[in-house]
Coordinates of C-alpha atoms in Angstrom, one line a residue:
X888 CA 43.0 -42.2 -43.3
X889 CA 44.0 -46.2 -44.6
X890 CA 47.6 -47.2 -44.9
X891 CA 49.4 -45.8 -46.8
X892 CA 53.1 -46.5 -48.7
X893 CA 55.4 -44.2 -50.1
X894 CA 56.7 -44.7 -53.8
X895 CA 59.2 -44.9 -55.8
X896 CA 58.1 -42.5 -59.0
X897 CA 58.2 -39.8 -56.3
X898 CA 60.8 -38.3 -58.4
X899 CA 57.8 -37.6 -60.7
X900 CA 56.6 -34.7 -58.7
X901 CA 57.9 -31.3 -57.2
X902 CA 59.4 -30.9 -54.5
X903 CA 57.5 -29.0 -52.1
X904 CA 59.0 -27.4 -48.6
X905 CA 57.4 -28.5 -45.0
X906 CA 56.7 -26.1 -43.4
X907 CA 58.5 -27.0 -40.6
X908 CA 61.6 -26.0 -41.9
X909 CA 63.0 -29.9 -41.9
X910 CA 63.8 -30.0 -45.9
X911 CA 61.4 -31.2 -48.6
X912 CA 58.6 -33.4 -48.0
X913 CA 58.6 -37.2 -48.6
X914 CA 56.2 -38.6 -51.1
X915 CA 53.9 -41.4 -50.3
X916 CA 51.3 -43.3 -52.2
X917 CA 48.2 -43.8 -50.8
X918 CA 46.2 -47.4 -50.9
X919 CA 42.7 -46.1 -49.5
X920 CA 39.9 -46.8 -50.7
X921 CA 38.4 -43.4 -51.6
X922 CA 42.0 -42.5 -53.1
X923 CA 43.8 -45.5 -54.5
X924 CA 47.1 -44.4 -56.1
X925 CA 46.9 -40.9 -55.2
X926 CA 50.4 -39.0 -54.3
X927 CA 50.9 -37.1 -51.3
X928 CA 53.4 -35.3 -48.8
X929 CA 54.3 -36.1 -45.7
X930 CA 57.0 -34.3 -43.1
X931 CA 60.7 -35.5 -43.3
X932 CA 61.0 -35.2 -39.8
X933 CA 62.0 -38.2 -37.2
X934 CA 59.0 -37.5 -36.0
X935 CA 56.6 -35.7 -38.2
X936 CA 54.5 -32.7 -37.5
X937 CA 51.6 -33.9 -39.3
X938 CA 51.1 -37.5 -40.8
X939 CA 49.8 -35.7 -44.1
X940 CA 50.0 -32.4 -45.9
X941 CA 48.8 -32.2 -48.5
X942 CA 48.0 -34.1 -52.1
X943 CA 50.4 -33.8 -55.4
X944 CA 48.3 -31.9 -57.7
X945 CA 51.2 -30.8 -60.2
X946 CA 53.1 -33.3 -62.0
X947 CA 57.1 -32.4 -62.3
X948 CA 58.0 -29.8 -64.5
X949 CA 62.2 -29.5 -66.2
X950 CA 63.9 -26.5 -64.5
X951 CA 62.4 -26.3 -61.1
X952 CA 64.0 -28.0 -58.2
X953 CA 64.0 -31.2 -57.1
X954 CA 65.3 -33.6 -54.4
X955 CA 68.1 -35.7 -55.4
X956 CA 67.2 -39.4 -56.2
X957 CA 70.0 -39.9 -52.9
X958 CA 67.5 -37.3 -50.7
X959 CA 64.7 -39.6 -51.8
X960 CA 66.1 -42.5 -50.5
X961 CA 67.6 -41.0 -47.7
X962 CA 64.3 -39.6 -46.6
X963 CA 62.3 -43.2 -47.6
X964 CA 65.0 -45.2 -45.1
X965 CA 63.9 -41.8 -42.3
X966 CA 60.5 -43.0 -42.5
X967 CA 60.9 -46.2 -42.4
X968 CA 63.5 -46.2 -39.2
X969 CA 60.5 -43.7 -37.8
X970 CA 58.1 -46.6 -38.5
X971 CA 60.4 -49.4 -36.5
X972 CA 60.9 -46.8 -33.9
X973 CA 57.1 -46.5 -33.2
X974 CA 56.6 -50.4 -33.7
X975 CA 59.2 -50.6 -30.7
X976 CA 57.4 -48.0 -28.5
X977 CA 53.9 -49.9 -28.6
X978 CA 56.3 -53.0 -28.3
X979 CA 57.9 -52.3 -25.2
X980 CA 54.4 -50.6 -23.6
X981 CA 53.1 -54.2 -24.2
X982 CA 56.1 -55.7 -22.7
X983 CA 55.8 -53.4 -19.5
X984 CA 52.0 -53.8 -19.0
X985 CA 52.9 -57.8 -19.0
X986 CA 55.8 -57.2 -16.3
X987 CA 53.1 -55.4 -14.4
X988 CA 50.6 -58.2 -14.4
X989 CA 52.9 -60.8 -13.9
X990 CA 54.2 -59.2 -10.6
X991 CA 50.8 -58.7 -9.6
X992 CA 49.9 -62.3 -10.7
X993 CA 52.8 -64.2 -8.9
X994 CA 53.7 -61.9 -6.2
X995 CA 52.1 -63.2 -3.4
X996 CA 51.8 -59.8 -1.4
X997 CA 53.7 -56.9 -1.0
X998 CA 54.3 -54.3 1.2
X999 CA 51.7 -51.9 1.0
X1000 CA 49.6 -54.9 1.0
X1001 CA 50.9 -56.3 4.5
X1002 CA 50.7 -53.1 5.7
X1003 CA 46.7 -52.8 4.7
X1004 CA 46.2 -56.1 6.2
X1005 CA 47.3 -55.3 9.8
X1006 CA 45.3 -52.2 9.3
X1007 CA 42.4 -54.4 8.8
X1008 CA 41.7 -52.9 4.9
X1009 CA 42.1 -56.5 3.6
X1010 CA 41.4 -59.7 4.9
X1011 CA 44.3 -61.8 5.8
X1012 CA 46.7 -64.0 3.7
X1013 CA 46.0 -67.1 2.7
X1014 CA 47.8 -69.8 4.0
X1015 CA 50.4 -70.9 1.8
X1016 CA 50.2 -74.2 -0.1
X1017 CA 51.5 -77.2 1.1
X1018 CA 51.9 -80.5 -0.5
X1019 CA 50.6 -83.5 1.5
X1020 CA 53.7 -85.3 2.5
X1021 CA 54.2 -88.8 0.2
X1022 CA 53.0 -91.8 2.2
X1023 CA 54.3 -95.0 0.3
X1024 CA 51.7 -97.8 -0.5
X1025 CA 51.7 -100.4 1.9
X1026 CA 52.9 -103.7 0.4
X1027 CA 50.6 -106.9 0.8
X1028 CA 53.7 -109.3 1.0
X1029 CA 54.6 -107.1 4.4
X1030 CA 51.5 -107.0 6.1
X1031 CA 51.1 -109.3 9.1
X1032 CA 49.0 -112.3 7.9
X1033 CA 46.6 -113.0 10.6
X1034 CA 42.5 -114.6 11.3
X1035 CA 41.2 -110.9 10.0
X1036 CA 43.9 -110.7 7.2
X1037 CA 42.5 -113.8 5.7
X1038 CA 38.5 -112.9 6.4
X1039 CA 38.8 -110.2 4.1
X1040 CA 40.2 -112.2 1.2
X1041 CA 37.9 -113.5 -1.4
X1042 CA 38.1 -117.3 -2.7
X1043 CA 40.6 -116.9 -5.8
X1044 CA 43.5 -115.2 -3.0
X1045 CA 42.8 -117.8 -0.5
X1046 CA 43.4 -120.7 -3.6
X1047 CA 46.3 -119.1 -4.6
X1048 CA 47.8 -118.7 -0.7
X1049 CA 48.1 -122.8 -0.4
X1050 CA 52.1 -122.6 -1.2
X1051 CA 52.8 -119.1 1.1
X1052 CA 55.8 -119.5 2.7
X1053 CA 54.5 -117.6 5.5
X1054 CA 51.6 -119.7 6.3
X1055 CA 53.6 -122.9 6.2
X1056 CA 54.8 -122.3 9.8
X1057 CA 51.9 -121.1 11.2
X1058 CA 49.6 -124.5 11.8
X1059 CA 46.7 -122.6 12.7
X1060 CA 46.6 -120.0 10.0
X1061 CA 46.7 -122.8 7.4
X1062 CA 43.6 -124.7 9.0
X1063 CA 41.7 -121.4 9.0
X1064 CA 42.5 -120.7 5.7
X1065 CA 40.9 -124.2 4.4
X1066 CA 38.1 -123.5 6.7
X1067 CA 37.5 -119.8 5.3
X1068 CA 37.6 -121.2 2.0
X1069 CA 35.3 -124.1 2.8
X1070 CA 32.8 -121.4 4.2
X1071 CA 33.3 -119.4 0.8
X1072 CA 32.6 -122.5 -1.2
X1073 CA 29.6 -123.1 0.6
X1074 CA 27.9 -120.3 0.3
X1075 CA 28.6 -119.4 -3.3
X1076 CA 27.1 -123.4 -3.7
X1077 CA 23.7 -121.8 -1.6
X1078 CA 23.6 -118.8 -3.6
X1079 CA 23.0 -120.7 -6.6
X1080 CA 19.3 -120.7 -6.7
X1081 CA 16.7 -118.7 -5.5
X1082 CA 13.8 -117.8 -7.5
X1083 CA 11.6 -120.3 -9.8
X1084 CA 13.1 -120.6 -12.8
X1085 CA 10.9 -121.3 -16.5
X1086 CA 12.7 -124.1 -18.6
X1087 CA 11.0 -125.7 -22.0
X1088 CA 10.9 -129.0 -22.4
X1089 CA 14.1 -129.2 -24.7
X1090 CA 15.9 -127.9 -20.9
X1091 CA 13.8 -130.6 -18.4
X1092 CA 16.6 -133.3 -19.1
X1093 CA 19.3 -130.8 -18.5
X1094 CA 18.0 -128.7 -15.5
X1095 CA 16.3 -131.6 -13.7
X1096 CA 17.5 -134.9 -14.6
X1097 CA 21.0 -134.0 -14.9
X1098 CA 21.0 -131.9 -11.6
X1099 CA 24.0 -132.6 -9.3
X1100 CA 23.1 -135.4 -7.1
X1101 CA 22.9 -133.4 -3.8
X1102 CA 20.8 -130.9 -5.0
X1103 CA 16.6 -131.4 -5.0
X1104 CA 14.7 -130.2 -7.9
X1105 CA 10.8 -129.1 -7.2
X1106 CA 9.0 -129.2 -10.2
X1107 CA 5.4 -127.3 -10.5
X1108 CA 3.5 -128.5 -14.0
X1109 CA 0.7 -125.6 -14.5
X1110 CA -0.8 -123.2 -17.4
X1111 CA -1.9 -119.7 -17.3
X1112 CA -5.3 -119.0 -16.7
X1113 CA -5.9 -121.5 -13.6
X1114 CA -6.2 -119.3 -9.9
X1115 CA -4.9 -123.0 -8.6
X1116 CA -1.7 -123.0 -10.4
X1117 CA -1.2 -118.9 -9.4
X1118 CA -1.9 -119.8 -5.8
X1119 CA 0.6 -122.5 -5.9
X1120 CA 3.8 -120.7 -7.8
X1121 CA 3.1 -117.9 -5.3
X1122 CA 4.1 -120.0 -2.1
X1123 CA 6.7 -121.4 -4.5
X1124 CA 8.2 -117.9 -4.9
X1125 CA 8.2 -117.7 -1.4
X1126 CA 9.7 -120.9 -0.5
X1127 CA 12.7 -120.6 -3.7
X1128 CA 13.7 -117.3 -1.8
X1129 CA 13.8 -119.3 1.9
X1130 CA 15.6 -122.0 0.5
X1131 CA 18.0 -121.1 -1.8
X1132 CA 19.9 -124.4 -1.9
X1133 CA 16.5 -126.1 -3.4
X1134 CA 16.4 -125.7 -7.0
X1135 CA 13.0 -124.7 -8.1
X1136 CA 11.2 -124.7 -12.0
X1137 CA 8.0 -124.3 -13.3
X1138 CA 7.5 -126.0 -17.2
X1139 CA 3.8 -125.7 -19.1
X1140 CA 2.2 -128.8 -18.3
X1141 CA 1.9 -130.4 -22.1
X1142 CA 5.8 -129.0 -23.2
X1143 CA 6.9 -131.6 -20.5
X1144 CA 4.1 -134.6 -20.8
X1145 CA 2.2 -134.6 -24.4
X1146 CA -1.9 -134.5 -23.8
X1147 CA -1.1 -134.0 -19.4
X1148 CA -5.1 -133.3 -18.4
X1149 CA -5.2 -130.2 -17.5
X1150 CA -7.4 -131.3 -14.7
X1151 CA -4.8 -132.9 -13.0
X1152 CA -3.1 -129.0 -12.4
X1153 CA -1.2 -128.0 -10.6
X1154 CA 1.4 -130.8 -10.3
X1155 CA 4.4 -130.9 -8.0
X1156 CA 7.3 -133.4 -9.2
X1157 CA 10.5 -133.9 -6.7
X1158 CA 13.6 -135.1 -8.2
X1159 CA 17.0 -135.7 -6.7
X1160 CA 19.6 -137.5 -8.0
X1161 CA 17.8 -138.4 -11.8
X1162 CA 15.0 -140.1 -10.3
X1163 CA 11.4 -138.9 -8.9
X1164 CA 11.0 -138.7 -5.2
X1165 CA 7.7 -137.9 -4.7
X1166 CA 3.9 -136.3 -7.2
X1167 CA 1.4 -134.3 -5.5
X1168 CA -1.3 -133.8 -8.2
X1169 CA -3.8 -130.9 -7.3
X1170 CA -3.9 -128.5 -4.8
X1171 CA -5.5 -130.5 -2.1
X1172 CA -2.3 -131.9 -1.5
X1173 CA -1.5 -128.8 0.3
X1174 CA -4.4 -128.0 2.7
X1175 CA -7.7 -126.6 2.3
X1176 CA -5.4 -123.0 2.5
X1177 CA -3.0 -123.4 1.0
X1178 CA 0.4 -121.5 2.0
X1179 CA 4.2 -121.3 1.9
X1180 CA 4.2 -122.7 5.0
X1181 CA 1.8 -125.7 4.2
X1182 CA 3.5 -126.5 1.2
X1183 CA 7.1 -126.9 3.0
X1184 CA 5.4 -129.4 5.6
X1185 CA 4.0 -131.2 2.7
X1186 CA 7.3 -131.7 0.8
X1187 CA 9.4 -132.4 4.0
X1188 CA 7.5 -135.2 5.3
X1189 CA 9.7 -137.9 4.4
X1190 CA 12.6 -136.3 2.7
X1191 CA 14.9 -132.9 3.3
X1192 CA 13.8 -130.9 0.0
X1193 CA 14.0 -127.9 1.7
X1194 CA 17.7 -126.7 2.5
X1195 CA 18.4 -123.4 3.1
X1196 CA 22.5 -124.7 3.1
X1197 CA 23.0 -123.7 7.3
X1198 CA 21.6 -126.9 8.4
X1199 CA 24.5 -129.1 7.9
X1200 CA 23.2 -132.9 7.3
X1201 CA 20.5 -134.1 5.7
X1202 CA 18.1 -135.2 8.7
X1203 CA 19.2 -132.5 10.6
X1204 CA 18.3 -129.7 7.8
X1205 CA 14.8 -131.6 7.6
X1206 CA 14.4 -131.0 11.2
X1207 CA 15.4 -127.4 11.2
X1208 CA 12.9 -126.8 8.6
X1209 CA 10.1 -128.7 10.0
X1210 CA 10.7 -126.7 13.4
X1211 CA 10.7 -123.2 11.4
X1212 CA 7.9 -124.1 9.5
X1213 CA 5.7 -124.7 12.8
X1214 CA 7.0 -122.0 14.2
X1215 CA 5.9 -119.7 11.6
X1216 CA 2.3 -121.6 11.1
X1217 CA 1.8 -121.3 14.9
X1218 CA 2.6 -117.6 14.9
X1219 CA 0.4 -116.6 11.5
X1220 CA -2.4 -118.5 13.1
X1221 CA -1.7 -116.7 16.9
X1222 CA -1.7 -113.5 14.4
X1223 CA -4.5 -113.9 12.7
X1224 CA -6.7 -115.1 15.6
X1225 CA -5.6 -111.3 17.2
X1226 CA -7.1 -109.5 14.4
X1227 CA -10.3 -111.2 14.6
X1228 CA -9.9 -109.9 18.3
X1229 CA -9.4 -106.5 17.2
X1230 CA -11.9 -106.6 14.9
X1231 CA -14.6 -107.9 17.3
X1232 CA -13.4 -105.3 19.8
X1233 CA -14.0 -102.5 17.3
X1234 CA -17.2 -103.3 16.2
X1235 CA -18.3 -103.5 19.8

């Protein structure tokens, strides 16, 4: 049956005995939905002998007996004290199933359970956890400043070590550190190129005039469409990535010289220091095949365009790559003249 609550016109009906001996019965109102508003009786007792009786068919009639208005309230505050009582049961069931799981929750064995365990029923206990023990950070100002402390720092740190106190007494730290950060400086300088790089004509003045004066500037004129011009920005590629200190561009022929023939492609121009060093016009400049490595003895015969930024000096990095270059050529040729071997061989 729905809820139900008791009423105050119960006064309106008879009184009718429980039959459990325990005085007349209380009078409720039920709020279900199949009998909304409909009066019935319920036990007096603490704890009733049935939740419902019966239904008030009869309404009150004078000279028959009734309960007092007192009993009625006496009885209402009964049930109502037998409602909180049952509230506090299910309360304090609730209460004792939590204690329960909390024990078996934070408990982390008991005996029965140790007792199991050396019987070999459960597998053994975990092992209890233990912090790690706090290690403070080591401080940079303590450490012991020596050739390996100052490899690992990077260019900004070794700048900003020039007024250490603790490198002031310590002659040969202090020359290491200017040559570490020479080294640095040197090779962020190398790694400044690398590839062949497109420009407009609106950028020639810029990237190739205005270059700084140690740095050489290769400059290939060419348009799409020409196997010459391919052939030749190909052993460019090849040569930018060797030589990383050589600054390398390529610029469409007419964007940097109006109404340039295009039979004059492709076109090398060398500049260093805002003038023109050298022109090779054409491809036959280069060899009858021509290759990365025939194109670097080409533009190293009389000045050091190629730097890779080891070398040191200027005659001496033309040297160096005069001597790689044969090297290579002499071992591609040595190569390729021991595939036509195998070949031969083979066919035999």
């Amino acid at each position: 049956m729905a809820s139900f609550t008791s009423s105050a016109t119960s006064s309106t009906w008879p009184r009718r005995m429980c039959a459990c001996g325990h005085g007349p019965c209380i009078v409720k109102i039920s709020r279900s939905t199949k009998n909304p508003g409909r009066p019935y009786f319920v036990c007096p007792r603490p704890v009733p002998c049935v939740s419902w009786i019966g239904w008030c068919e009869e309404p009150r009639r004078e000279n028959q007996g009734y309960a007092s208005p007192q009993d009625e309230i006496a009885m209402q505050l009964r049930a109502d004290v037998i409602d909180i009582q049952q509230s506090l049961r299910v309360l304090k069931t609730i209460v004792y199933v939590l204690c329960i799981v909390v024990v078996i929750l934070v408990c982390p064995s008991t005996q029965w359970d140790d007792i199991q365990r050396k019987l070999g029923n459960l597998p053994p206990k975990p092992p209890a956890f233990k912090p790690p023990s706090f290690t403070p950070a080591e401080d940079e100002d303590s450490k012991h400043k020596d050739k390996a402390w100052i490899d690992d720092r990077t260019e900004e740190q070794l700048e900003d070590l020039e007024d250490d106190p603790d490198l002031d007494d310590d002659r040969f730290l202090q020359e290491y550190r200017k040559k570490r950060l020479g080294e640095l400086r040197q090779a962020a300088k190398v790694q400044r190129y690398g590839s062949v790089v497109p420009i407009s004509g609106s950028d020639f003045v810029r990237e190739v005039s205005q270059a700084p004066p140690d740095v050489w500037v290769v400059v290939i004129l060419y348009k799409d469409g020409y196997p010459e011009c391919g052939l030749l920005l190909q052993c460019l590629e090849q040569l930018a990535t060797k030589y990383p200190a050589t600054k390398f561009v390529k610029i469409i022929s007419t964007d940097c010289i109006p109404n340039y023939p295009d039979c004059n492609l492709p076109t090398l121009l060398v500049y260093n220091n805002s003038a023109v060093k050298a022109n090779y016009v054409g491809l036959h400049n280069f060899g009858r095949r021509c290759t990365p490595e025939g194109v670097a003895l080409v533009l190293c015969q009389s000045d050091p365009v190629l730097n890779d930024g080891q070398s040191g000096s200027e005659p001496s990095s033309r040297e160096a790559v005069l001597k790689g270059v044969r090297q290579r050529l002499i071992e591609k040729v040595v190569r390729d003249h021991e595939d036509d071997d195998d070949d031969r061989s083979s066919s035999d």
